[in-house]
Amino acid sequence: MSTESQQVSESASQQKAALRVVERLRGVQFSAYFVGGCVRDLLMGHAPKDYDVATNACPDAVIKLFRRTFPVGAHFGVVIVCDNDGSQTEVATFRADGAYEDGRRPTEVRYADTPQVDVLRRDFTINGMMMDPVTGEVLDFVGGRDDLEAKILRAIGTPQVRFEEDKLRMLRAVRFAARFGFTLEPRTLQAIQAQAPTINQVSNERVRDELTRMLTEGHARRAFELLDETGLLREVLPEVAKMKGVQQPPQFHPEGDVWIHTLLLLEKLQAGCSMELGWAALLHDVGKPPTFRAPDPTHAKPRIRFDGHAEIGTTMARTICNRLRMSNDETEQICLLVANHMRFGDVMQMKPATLKRFFRLPKFDEHLRLHWMDASSAHGDLRLYDFAKQQYESAPPDTIKPALFLTGRDLIDAGLKPGPRFKLLLEQIEDAQLEGRITTKAEAINLLRELLASNPS
Ligand code: ATP
Ligand code: MG
């Protein structure tokens, strides 16, 4: 993660590069402006992370004019211009999109000569402004400035039509509203609610990318509340929507049901957190709705139970990760986080060797962080967290996973045959090493002899 000052200086050099692009285009009598997200961010006083330029020059003209370019969507009229300093500026030819037939992309593109036409195809009023970077003048044909001022996210044109054209815009609306803390303009909200069931026409990869951004931009709670309010949640993540109204034992969860608890975790996700941590925070209790059992009055201490929810939740998380086409590495880490989240309950009773094996989980700091979020979003008791963190931080890596005194090779040399007993012996010797009961290879060999003698079979 880069620091804020790095981001600001990167943004400044990107801005200079984009300004050179505009000046070069204007130098040969084309018109050119900053457009979209960068204008919105500049007006809000945020440092844009990239700059887009809109022009009446067609892609061929843009390619001829600059030394290093590559077409990203030449058929959409988009060319990337590379600057000597490594900055890239996306240059898009003014265009009016033709009819959308598949709810995903326009079937034809018509270039246009004026900025007025170009902004009408863009998604939201706050994303539909242009700026003259030389004079600072803002071209606002859609009321974007007023909406920025009033903190409103509003579709350009007729909301129903705009979401029919491109279903992905429904998720973008939620993401931008959450990121900036804006409200969804009522007609925009109603149009999303009406069309939410069609979101599944968008590819799973694109849905995943939008949801991942919502989880890692630092406003995940608001984003998921809006997904719920718009009806998108039950379409894209029905397993998560089922958390609503699932009661929990109040002594452990004074905060409320599984959904409320999950929202409290999402609120603690910081901007720039890993996608795996974000998804695991969302999914750690996804196994609770299907394992819910009401208090059993014949039980000594009757209470709501969710036996096996971490295991079932892990299977469900894997299904979700696969459905959303996450990579194997991402899926593995998300599933490990979900699978192990209840083990913190036992950390104080664990044998030192078991605790060290627990610490071997890849990126253990993410497990710690998830447990911290989980406990602080429930009873708030952080004793297990403090204990695990202190033990983890005071155990150097070579004591968590030391070079073993004895390996399978040594056992084979001692005349043993690989099998279940063989594995058990190795584990017992490793436990003794992890717990400091043996400190040399000679002691390890002695221990092996003792173990074999005490149980010759
Ligand atoms: P971010 O800061 O997330 O990059 P952005 O506004 O720059 O926000 P991009 O996805 O980079 O968003 O898109 C750039 C611009 O292109 C938007 O501001 C908007 O004008 C337009 N745009 C992007 N996606 C769509 C879409 N699906 N439909 C209509 N216009 C879109
Ligand atoms: Mg952008």
Short mmCIF file of C-alpha atoms and ligand atoms in Angstrom, two decimals:
data_model
loop_
_atom_site.label_atom_id
_atom_site.label_comp_id
_atom_site.label_asym_id
_atom_site.label_seq_id
_atom_site.Cartn_x
_atom_site.Cartn_y
_atom_site.Cartn_z
CA MET A 1 0.00 0.00 0.00
CA SER A 2 1.49 3.36 -0.94
CA THR A 3 1.34 6.24 1.50
CA GLU A 4 -0.97 9.17 1.06
CA SER A 5 1.85 11.54 0.10
CA GLN A 6 3.09 9.05 -2.52
CA GLN A 7 -0.43 8.87 -3.92
CA VAL A 8 -0.65 12.64 -4.11
CA SER A 9 2.67 12.99 -5.93
CA GLU A 10 1.79 10.14 -8.34
CA SER A 11 -1.50 11.86 -8.99
CA ALA A 12 0.32 15.15 -9.67
CA SER A 13 2.61 13.59 -12.29
CA GLN A 14 -0.36 11.80 -13.87
CA GLN A 15 -2.11 15.15 -14.04
CA LYS A 16 0.86 16.80 -15.78
CA ALA A 17 1.01 13.96 -18.31
CA ALA A 18 -2.74 14.28 -18.99
CA LEU A 19 -2.33 18.04 -19.41
CA ARG A 20 0.42 17.48 -22.02
CA VAL A 21 -1.95 15.15 -23.89
CA VAL A 22 -4.67 17.80 -23.92
CA GLU A 23 -2.23 20.49 -25.08
CA ARG A 24 -0.86 18.33 -27.88
CA LEU A 25 -4.38 17.54 -29.16
CA ARG A 26 -5.38 21.18 -28.97
CA GLY A 27 -2.16 22.17 -30.75
CA VAL A 28 -3.50 20.48 -33.89
CA GLN A 29 -6.98 21.99 -33.53
CA PHE A 30 -8.77 19.12 -31.81
CA SER A 31 -10.82 19.80 -28.72
CA ALA A 32 -9.85 17.93 -25.56
CA TYR A 33 -10.91 17.92 -21.89
CA PHE A 34 -10.42 16.03 -18.68
CA VAL A 35 -13.49 13.87 -18.15
CA GLY A 36 -15.28 11.59 -15.69
CA GLY A 37 -13.85 10.40 -12.37
CA CYS A 38 -10.87 12.78 -12.37
CA VAL A 39 -13.10 15.85 -12.72
CA ARG A 40 -15.35 14.57 -9.95
CA ASP A 41 -12.36 13.91 -7.69
CA LEU A 42 -10.74 17.30 -8.39
CA LEU A 43 -14.01 19.09 -7.56
CA MET A 44 -14.26 17.09 -4.33
CA GLY A 45 -10.68 17.94 -3.39
CA HIS A 46 -9.49 14.31 -3.75
CA ALA A 47 -6.34 13.33 -5.65
CA PRO A 48 -7.55 11.41 -8.74
CA LYS A 49 -5.77 8.11 -9.18
CA ASP A 50 -5.93 8.34 -12.94
CA TYR A 51 -6.90 10.89 -15.55
CA ASP A 52 -9.11 10.37 -18.57
CA VAL A 53 -9.20 12.70 -21.55
CA ALA A 54 -12.11 13.08 -23.99
CA THR A 55 -11.52 14.46 -27.48
CA ASN A 56 -13.10 14.80 -30.90
CA ALA A 57 -9.98 13.24 -32.46
CA CYS A 58 -10.66 9.72 -33.71
CA PRO A 59 -8.47 6.86 -32.43
CA ASP A 60 -6.33 6.78 -35.60
CA ALA A 61 -5.55 10.47 -35.22
CA VAL A 62 -4.63 9.95 -31.55
CA ILE A 63 -2.35 7.03 -32.41
CA LYS A 64 -0.58 9.13 -35.09
CA LEU A 65 -0.11 12.08 -32.79
CA PHE A 66 1.72 10.34 -29.92
CA ARG A 67 4.90 8.33 -29.89
CA ARG A 68 3.79 5.55 -27.56
CA THR A 69 0.17 4.44 -27.55
CA PHE A 70 -1.77 1.25 -27.29
CA PRO A 71 -5.38 0.75 -28.18
CA VAL A 72 -7.42 -0.75 -25.31
CA GLY A 73 -10.79 -0.61 -26.89
CA ALA A 74 -10.07 0.89 -30.27
CA HIS A 75 -13.57 -0.16 -31.38
CA PHE A 76 -14.91 1.87 -28.44
CA GLY A 77 -12.60 4.72 -29.40
CA VAL A 78 -10.24 4.36 -26.44
CA VAL A 79 -6.46 4.67 -26.76
CA ILE A 80 -3.89 4.74 -23.97
CA VAL A 81 -1.14 7.32 -24.36
CA CYS A 82 2.11 6.57 -22.49
CA ASP A 83 4.27 9.39 -21.28
CA ASN A 84 8.07 9.25 -20.91
CA ASP A 85 7.68 9.33 -17.11
CA GLY A 86 5.57 6.16 -17.19
CA SER A 87 2.22 7.91 -16.72
CA GLN A 88 -0.64 6.64 -18.82
CA THR A 89 -3.61 8.67 -19.95
CA GLU A 90 -6.75 7.11 -21.35
CA VAL A 91 -7.93 9.09 -24.35
CA ALA A 92 -11.51 8.47 -25.48
CA THR A 93 -13.09 9.85 -28.62
CA PHE A 94 -16.40 11.68 -28.01
CA ARG A 95 -19.09 9.20 -28.80
CA ALA A 96 -22.75 8.37 -28.52
CA ASP A 97 -23.38 4.74 -27.71
CA GLY A 98 -25.81 2.90 -29.95
CA ALA A 99 -28.38 0.36 -28.84
CA TYR A 100 -27.49 -2.17 -26.13
CA GLU A 101 -28.78 -5.63 -26.91
CA ASP A 102 -27.24 -7.84 -24.28
CA GLY A 103 -27.45 -5.54 -21.26
CA ARG A 104 -23.66 -5.37 -21.20
CA ARG A 105 -22.15 -3.47 -24.08
CA PRO A 106 -23.34 -1.28 -26.93
CA THR A 107 -23.69 -3.04 -30.25
CA GLU A 108 -22.46 -0.04 -32.20
CA VAL A 109 -20.46 3.07 -31.46
CA ARG A 110 -20.98 6.40 -33.17
CA TYR A 111 -18.31 9.03 -32.80
CA ALA A 112 -19.55 12.49 -31.96
CA ASP A 113 -18.11 15.93 -32.36
CA THR A 114 -19.22 17.60 -29.14
CA PRO A 115 -18.76 16.99 -25.44
CA GLN A 116 -22.53 17.43 -24.84
CA VAL A 117 -23.26 14.23 -26.74
CA ASP A 118 -20.45 12.30 -25.08
CA VAL A 119 -21.50 12.93 -21.49
CA LEU A 120 -25.02 11.66 -22.08
CA ARG A 121 -23.76 8.10 -22.50
CA ARG A 122 -21.92 8.20 -19.14
CA ASP A 123 -23.42 6.63 -16.05
CA PHE A 124 -23.95 9.16 -13.24
CA THR A 125 -24.15 12.92 -13.13
CA ILE A 126 -21.10 13.19 -10.86
CA ASN A 127 -19.16 11.10 -13.42
CA GLY A 128 -20.47 13.11 -16.36
CA MET A 129 -18.53 16.35 -16.18
CA MET A 130 -15.62 17.63 -18.26
CA MET A 131 -13.01 20.17 -17.29
CA ASP A 132 -10.80 22.45 -19.32
CA PRO A 133 -7.50 21.79 -17.57
CA VAL A 134 -5.97 25.05 -18.78
CA THR A 135 -8.68 27.42 -17.54
CA GLY A 136 -10.22 25.18 -14.88
CA GLU A 137 -13.65 25.76 -16.45
CA VAL A 138 -16.12 22.93 -15.78
CA LEU A 139 -18.46 21.74 -18.54
CA ASP A 140 -21.51 20.43 -16.77
CA PHE A 141 -24.44 19.50 -19.00
CA VAL A 142 -26.01 17.05 -16.57
CA GLY A 143 -26.20 18.84 -13.21
CA GLY A 144 -23.22 17.01 -11.77
CA ARG A 145 -22.03 19.95 -9.67
CA ASP A 146 -25.37 20.35 -7.91
CA ASP A 147 -25.47 16.64 -7.17
CA LEU A 148 -21.92 16.71 -5.81
CA GLU A 149 -22.94 19.57 -3.59
CA ALA A 150 -26.11 17.80 -2.41
CA LYS A 151 -24.32 14.43 -2.12
CA ILE A 152 -26.66 12.65 -4.49
CA LEU A 153 -25.87 9.80 -6.84
CA ARG A 154 -28.17 10.15 -9.83
CA ALA A 155 -28.26 8.33 -13.17
CA ILE A 156 -27.89 10.53 -16.25
CA GLY A 157 -31.11 10.44 -18.29
CA THR A 158 -33.92 8.01 -17.50
CA PRO A 159 -32.62 5.66 -14.80
CA GLN A 160 -34.69 2.69 -15.94
CA VAL A 161 -33.29 2.94 -19.47
CA ARG A 162 -29.71 3.43 -18.33
CA PHE A 163 -29.77 0.30 -16.15
CA GLU A 164 -31.50 -1.67 -18.88
CA GLU A 165 -28.63 -0.74 -21.20
CA ASP A 166 -25.93 -1.85 -18.80
CA LYS A 167 -26.74 -3.87 -15.70
CA LEU A 168 -23.30 -3.37 -14.21
CA ARG A 169 -24.23 0.26 -13.56
CA MET A 170 -26.45 -0.95 -10.71
CA LEU A 171 -23.40 -2.19 -8.81
CA ARG A 172 -21.41 0.91 -9.76
CA ALA A 173 -24.19 3.06 -8.31
CA VAL A 174 -23.89 1.28 -4.98
CA ARG A 175 -20.10 1.46 -5.01
CA PHE A 176 -19.95 5.22 -5.71
CA ALA A 177 -22.75 6.03 -3.24
CA ALA A 178 -20.93 4.06 -0.53
CA ARG A 179 -17.51 5.46 -1.36
CA PHE A 180 -18.62 9.08 -1.15
CA GLY A 181 -21.37 8.68 1.45
CA PHE A 182 -24.01 9.87 -1.06
CA THR A 183 -27.68 8.97 -1.15
CA LEU A 184 -29.18 7.24 -4.15
CA GLU A 185 -31.59 9.62 -5.83
CA PRO A 186 -35.11 8.11 -5.41
CA ARG A 187 -35.79 7.33 -9.10
CA THR A 188 -32.30 5.89 -9.46
CA LEU A 189 -32.90 3.71 -6.40
CA GLN A 190 -36.34 2.60 -7.62
CA ALA A 191 -34.96 1.68 -11.02
CA ILE A 192 -32.28 -0.48 -9.42
CA GLN A 193 -34.82 -2.14 -7.13
CA ALA A 194 -37.00 -2.91 -10.13
CA GLN A 195 -34.16 -4.38 -12.19
CA ALA A 196 -32.05 -6.02 -9.49
CA PRO A 197 -33.06 -9.56 -10.57
CA THR A 198 -31.41 -8.95 -13.96
CA ILE A 199 -27.97 -8.31 -12.43
CA ASN A 200 -27.07 -11.91 -13.11
CA GLN A 201 -26.78 -11.07 -16.82
CA VAL A 202 -23.44 -9.51 -15.89
CA SER A 203 -20.47 -11.88 -15.90
CA ASN A 204 -19.44 -13.30 -12.53
CA GLU A 205 -15.96 -11.81 -12.95
CA ARG A 206 -17.30 -8.29 -13.25
CA VAL A 207 -19.66 -8.78 -10.32
CA ARG A 208 -16.71 -10.07 -8.31
CA ASP A 209 -14.56 -7.06 -9.20
CA GLU A 210 -17.26 -4.62 -8.11
CA LEU A 211 -17.91 -6.45 -4.83
CA THR A 212 -14.18 -6.70 -4.13
CA ARG A 213 -13.79 -2.98 -4.61
CA MET A 214 -16.69 -2.37 -2.23
CA LEU A 215 -14.98 -4.55 0.38
CA THR A 216 -11.56 -2.93 0.06
CA GLU A 217 -12.34 0.78 -0.39
CA GLY A 218 -13.04 1.44 3.30
CA HIS A 219 -16.83 1.84 3.15
CA ALA A 220 -17.86 -1.79 3.05
CA ARG A 221 -20.63 -1.51 5.63
CA ARG A 222 -22.46 1.20 3.71
CA ALA A 223 -21.94 -0.66 0.44
CA PHE A 224 -23.51 -3.84 1.80
CA GLU A 225 -26.39 -1.96 3.40
CA LEU A 226 -27.09 -0.44 -0.02
CA LEU A 227 -26.76 -3.80 -1.76
CA ASP A 228 -29.42 -5.03 0.63
CA GLU A 229 -31.67 -2.00 0.21
CA THR A 230 -31.51 -2.18 -3.58
CA GLY A 231 -32.30 -5.91 -3.65
CA LEU A 232 -28.98 -6.68 -5.34
CA LEU A 233 -27.61 -8.64 -2.39
CA ARG A 234 -30.02 -11.54 -2.65
CA GLU A 235 -29.25 -11.79 -6.35
CA VAL A 236 -25.44 -11.74 -6.21
CA LEU A 237 -24.88 -13.31 -2.77
CA PRO A 238 -28.06 -15.09 -1.64
CA GLU A 239 -26.07 -16.93 1.05
CA VAL A 240 -25.20 -13.60 2.66
CA ALA A 241 -28.75 -12.22 2.34
CA LYS A 242 -29.92 -15.22 4.41
CA MET A 243 -27.98 -13.88 7.44
CA LYS A 244 -30.73 -11.34 8.00
CA GLY A 245 -32.93 -12.14 10.97
CA VAL A 246 -30.86 -15.13 12.10
CA GLN A 247 -30.82 -14.67 15.89
CA GLN A 248 -27.74 -15.37 18.02
CA PRO A 249 -27.24 -16.08 21.74
CA PRO A 250 -27.32 -12.64 23.38
CA GLN A 251 -24.59 -13.47 25.92
CA PHE A 252 -22.04 -13.82 23.11
CA HIS A 253 -23.69 -11.50 20.61
CA PRO A 254 -25.36 -8.56 22.34
CA GLU A 255 -25.14 -6.64 19.04
CA GLY A 256 -27.93 -8.58 17.31
CA ASP A 257 -28.43 -11.04 14.47
CA VAL A 258 -25.81 -12.52 12.12
CA TRP A 259 -26.33 -9.79 9.53
CA ILE A 260 -25.82 -6.96 12.06
CA HIS A 261 -22.72 -8.72 13.37
CA THR A 262 -21.35 -9.04 9.83
CA LEU A 263 -22.05 -5.37 9.08
CA LEU A 264 -20.09 -4.43 12.20
CA LEU A 265 -17.10 -6.39 10.88
CA LEU A 266 -17.41 -4.73 7.47
CA GLU A 267 -17.33 -1.35 9.18
CA LYS A 268 -13.89 -2.24 10.54
CA LEU A 269 -12.35 -3.07 7.16
CA GLN A 270 -9.85 -0.41 6.25
CA ALA A 271 -9.31 1.10 2.81
CA GLY A 272 -6.55 -0.87 1.10
CA CYS A 273 -7.10 -4.10 3.08
CA SER A 274 -6.48 -7.34 1.20
CA MET A 275 -9.37 -8.74 -0.80
CA GLU A 276 -9.02 -12.01 1.10
CA LEU A 277 -9.54 -10.31 4.46
CA GLY A 278 -12.50 -8.38 3.04
CA TRP A 279 -14.19 -11.48 1.68
CA ALA A 280 -13.46 -13.48 4.83
CA ALA A 281 -15.00 -10.76 7.02
CA LEU A 282 -18.11 -10.97 4.85
CA LEU A 283 -18.24 -14.77 4.78
CA HIS A 284 -16.85 -15.88 8.15
CA ASP A 285 -20.34 -16.67 9.51
CA VAL A 286 -21.99 -17.61 6.21
CA GLY A 287 -22.44 -21.12 7.68
CA LYS A 288 -24.65 -19.83 10.49
CA PRO A 289 -28.03 -19.58 8.70
CA PRO A 290 -28.02 -23.25 7.60
CA THR A 291 -26.72 -24.54 10.97
CA PHE A 292 -29.03 -22.48 13.22
CA ARG A 293 -30.66 -24.53 15.99
CA ALA A 294 -33.14 -23.02 18.47
CA PRO A 295 -32.40 -23.55 22.20
CA ASP A 296 -33.00 -27.16 23.26
CA PRO A 297 -35.00 -27.04 26.56
CA THR A 298 -33.74 -30.49 27.59
CA HIS A 299 -30.15 -29.22 27.44
CA ALA A 300 -28.48 -28.22 30.74
CA LYS A 301 -27.73 -24.76 29.36
CA PRO A 302 -30.20 -24.20 26.54
CA ARG A 303 -29.04 -21.65 23.96
CA ILE A 304 -29.06 -21.05 20.22
CA ARG A 305 -26.38 -23.21 18.56
CA PHE A 306 -24.58 -23.18 15.25
CA ASP A 307 -22.65 -26.43 15.53
CA GLY A 308 -20.24 -26.93 12.64
CA HIS A 309 -20.86 -23.49 11.16
CA ALA A 310 -17.17 -22.87 10.44
CA GLU A 311 -16.88 -26.13 8.49
CA ILE A 312 -20.13 -25.69 6.55
CA GLY A 313 -19.24 -22.03 6.07
CA THR A 314 -15.90 -23.01 4.54
CA THR A 315 -17.63 -25.23 2.00
CA MET A 316 -20.08 -22.43 1.21
CA ALA A 317 -17.26 -19.88 0.91
CA ARG A 318 -15.48 -22.18 -1.55
CA THR A 319 -18.64 -22.47 -3.64
CA ILE A 320 -18.99 -18.68 -3.68
CA CYS A 321 -15.31 -18.13 -4.56
CA ASN A 322 -15.56 -20.64 -7.41
CA ARG A 323 -18.79 -19.12 -8.68
CA LEU A 324 -17.14 -15.68 -8.73
CA ARG A 325 -14.06 -17.13 -10.46
CA MET A 326 -11.55 -16.14 -7.83
CA SER A 327 -8.00 -17.44 -8.23
CA ASN A 328 -6.93 -20.60 -6.40
CA ASP A 329 -4.66 -18.62 -4.07
CA GLU A 330 -7.42 -16.16 -3.18
CA THR A 331 -9.91 -18.96 -2.63
CA GLU A 332 -7.49 -20.91 -0.42
CA GLN A 333 -6.77 -17.96 1.85
CA ILE A 334 -10.44 -16.93 2.15
CA CYS A 335 -11.38 -20.53 3.02
CA LEU A 336 -8.55 -20.84 5.57
CA LEU A 337 -9.67 -17.63 7.25
CA VAL A 338 -13.27 -18.85 7.46
CA ALA A 339 -12.29 -22.39 8.52
CA ASN A 340 -10.03 -21.27 11.37
CA HIS A 341 -11.96 -18.34 12.80
CA MET A 342 -13.42 -20.35 15.71
CA ARG A 343 -10.06 -21.80 16.76
CA PHE A 344 -9.20 -18.61 18.65
CA GLY A 345 -11.70 -19.81 21.26
CA ASP A 346 -9.18 -22.53 22.21
CA VAL A 347 -5.89 -20.64 22.07
CA MET A 348 -5.46 -20.52 25.85
CA GLN A 349 -5.94 -24.28 26.20
CA MET A 350 -3.74 -25.25 23.26
CA LYS A 351 -0.54 -27.19 23.93
CA PRO A 352 2.42 -25.02 22.93
CA ALA A 353 3.06 -27.31 19.93
CA THR A 354 -0.55 -26.95 18.74
CA LEU A 355 -0.36 -23.18 19.11
CA LYS A 356 2.83 -23.08 17.04
CA ARG A 357 1.20 -25.20 14.34
CA PHE A 358 -1.73 -22.76 14.39
CA PHE A 359 0.71 -19.88 13.86
CA ARG A 360 2.01 -21.63 10.73
CA LEU A 361 -1.15 -20.73 8.83
CA PRO A 362 -0.08 -18.57 5.87
CA LYS A 363 -0.50 -14.83 6.60
CA PHE A 364 -1.37 -15.49 10.24
CA ASP A 365 -1.66 -11.73 10.81
CA GLU A 366 -4.86 -11.82 8.72
CA HIS A 367 -6.29 -14.52 11.00
CA LEU A 368 -5.45 -12.33 13.99
CA ARG A 369 -7.05 -9.32 12.38
CA LEU A 370 -10.21 -11.27 11.50
CA HIS A 371 -10.48 -12.51 15.09
CA TRP A 372 -10.03 -8.96 16.37
CA MET A 373 -12.85 -7.75 14.10
CA ASP A 374 -15.04 -10.71 15.09
CA ALA A 375 -14.59 -10.20 18.85
CA SER A 376 -14.89 -6.42 18.73
CA SER A 377 -18.09 -6.77 16.70
CA ALA A 378 -19.64 -9.04 19.35
CA HIS A 379 -19.00 -9.23 23.12
CA GLY A 380 -15.89 -7.04 22.84
CA ASP A 381 -13.76 -9.33 25.02
CA LEU A 382 -10.24 -9.13 23.56
CA ARG A 383 -8.43 -11.42 26.01
CA LEU A 384 -8.06 -14.25 23.50
CA TYR A 385 -6.89 -11.79 20.88
CA ASP A 386 -4.32 -10.20 23.20
CA PHE A 387 -3.03 -13.62 24.24
CA ALA A 388 -2.73 -14.94 20.66
CA LYS A 389 -1.08 -11.74 19.44
CA GLN A 390 1.42 -11.65 22.29
CA GLN A 391 2.33 -15.33 21.81
CA TYR A 392 2.59 -14.93 18.04
CA GLU A 393 4.76 -11.85 18.21
CA SER A 394 7.08 -13.32 20.79
CA ALA A 395 7.65 -16.54 18.81
CA PRO A 396 10.45 -16.11 16.23
CA PRO A 397 9.72 -17.84 12.88
CA ASP A 398 12.45 -20.45 13.43
CA THR A 399 10.74 -21.61 16.63
CA ILE A 400 7.35 -21.85 14.88
CA LYS A 401 8.74 -23.98 12.08
CA PRO A 402 12.24 -25.13 13.07
CA ALA A 403 14.41 -27.48 11.01
CA LEU A 404 13.38 -30.89 12.30
CA PHE A 405 15.81 -33.07 14.30
CA LEU A 406 14.25 -36.18 12.79
CA THR A 407 12.62 -36.67 9.41
CA GLY A 408 10.97 -39.58 7.65
CA ARG A 409 14.39 -40.47 6.21
CA ASP A 410 15.80 -41.04 9.72
CA LEU A 411 12.88 -43.33 10.60
CA ILE A 412 13.34 -45.36 7.42
CA ASP A 413 17.05 -45.68 8.26
CA ALA A 414 15.99 -46.94 11.69
CA GLY A 415 14.10 -49.75 9.89
CA LEU A 416 10.54 -48.36 10.12
CA LYS A 417 8.05 -48.52 7.28
CA PRO A 418 5.99 -45.46 6.23
CA GLY A 419 2.38 -45.65 7.44
CA PRO A 420 0.00 -44.15 10.03
CA ARG A 421 2.23 -45.13 13.01
CA PHE A 422 5.24 -43.62 11.28
CA LYS A 423 3.41 -40.30 10.89
CA LEU A 424 2.31 -40.32 14.53
CA LEU A 425 5.88 -40.91 15.73
CA LEU A 426 7.18 -38.02 13.66
CA GLU A 427 4.47 -35.77 15.08
CA GLN A 428 5.24 -36.75 18.67
CA ILE A 429 8.93 -36.02 18.15
CA GLU A 430 8.14 -32.70 16.47
CA ASP A 431 5.83 -31.77 19.39
CA ALA A 432 8.66 -32.45 21.83
CA GLN A 433 10.97 -30.25 19.76
CA LEU A 434 8.40 -27.42 19.48
CA GLU A 435 7.84 -27.53 23.23
CA GLY A 436 11.57 -27.55 24.03
CA ARG A 437 11.46 -30.99 25.68
CA ILE A 438 14.26 -32.10 23.36
CA THR A 439 16.97 -29.77 22.08
CA THR A 440 19.34 -31.97 20.05
CA LYS A 441 19.19 -34.69 17.42
CA ALA A 442 20.67 -37.17 19.94
CA GLU A 443 17.79 -36.47 22.32
CA ALA A 444 15.36 -36.93 19.46
CA ILE A 445 16.83 -40.38 18.71
CA ASN A 446 16.55 -41.30 22.40
CA LEU A 447 12.92 -40.20 22.40
CA LEU A 448 12.23 -42.33 19.32
CA ARG A 449 13.73 -45.37 21.08
CA GLU A 450 11.58 -44.71 24.17
CA LEU A 451 8.42 -44.33 22.08
CA LEU A 452 9.13 -47.56 20.21
CA ALA A 453 9.92 -49.42 23.43
CA SER A 454 6.77 -48.21 25.23
CA ASN A 455 4.57 -49.29 22.33
CA PRO A 456 6.42 -51.92 20.29
CA SER A 457 3.46 -52.64 17.94
P1 ATP B 1 -12.79 5.25 -10.16
O1 ATP B 1 -12.25 6.27 -9.23
O2 ATP B 1 -13.47 4.11 -9.45
O3 ATP B 1 -11.89 4.82 -11.26
P2 ATP B 1 -14.21 6.51 -12.34
O4 ATP B 1 -15.36 7.48 -12.36
O5 ATP B 1 -12.92 6.97 -12.92
O6 ATP B 1 -14.03 6.02 -10.84
P3 ATP B 1 -14.11 4.36 -14.24
O7 ATP B 1 -14.69 3.00 -14.12
O8 ATP B 1 -12.64 4.50 -14.26
O9 ATP B 1 -14.75 5.22 -13.07
O10 ATP B 1 -14.75 5.01 -15.54
C1 ATP B 1 -14.38 6.28 -16.05
C2 ATP B 1 -15.60 7.04 -16.53
O11 ATP B 1 -16.22 6.33 -17.61
C3 ATP B 1 -16.70 7.22 -15.49
O12 ATP B 1 -16.47 8.35 -14.69
C4 ATP B 1 -17.93 7.34 -16.36
O13 ATP B 1 -18.04 8.65 -16.90
C5 ATP B 1 -17.63 6.41 -17.52
N1 ATP B 1 -18.15 5.04 -17.31
C6 ATP B 1 -17.46 3.99 -16.80
N2 ATP B 1 -18.19 2.88 -16.76
C7 ATP B 1 -19.39 3.21 -17.29
C8 ATP B 1 -20.59 2.48 -17.55
N3 ATP B 1 -20.71 1.19 -17.25
N4 ATP B 1 -21.61 3.16 -18.13
C9 ATP B 1 -21.50 4.47 -18.44
N5 ATP B 1 -20.41 5.21 -18.22
C10 ATP B 1 -19.36 4.59 -17.65
MG MG B 2 -11.19 5.68 -13.20
#
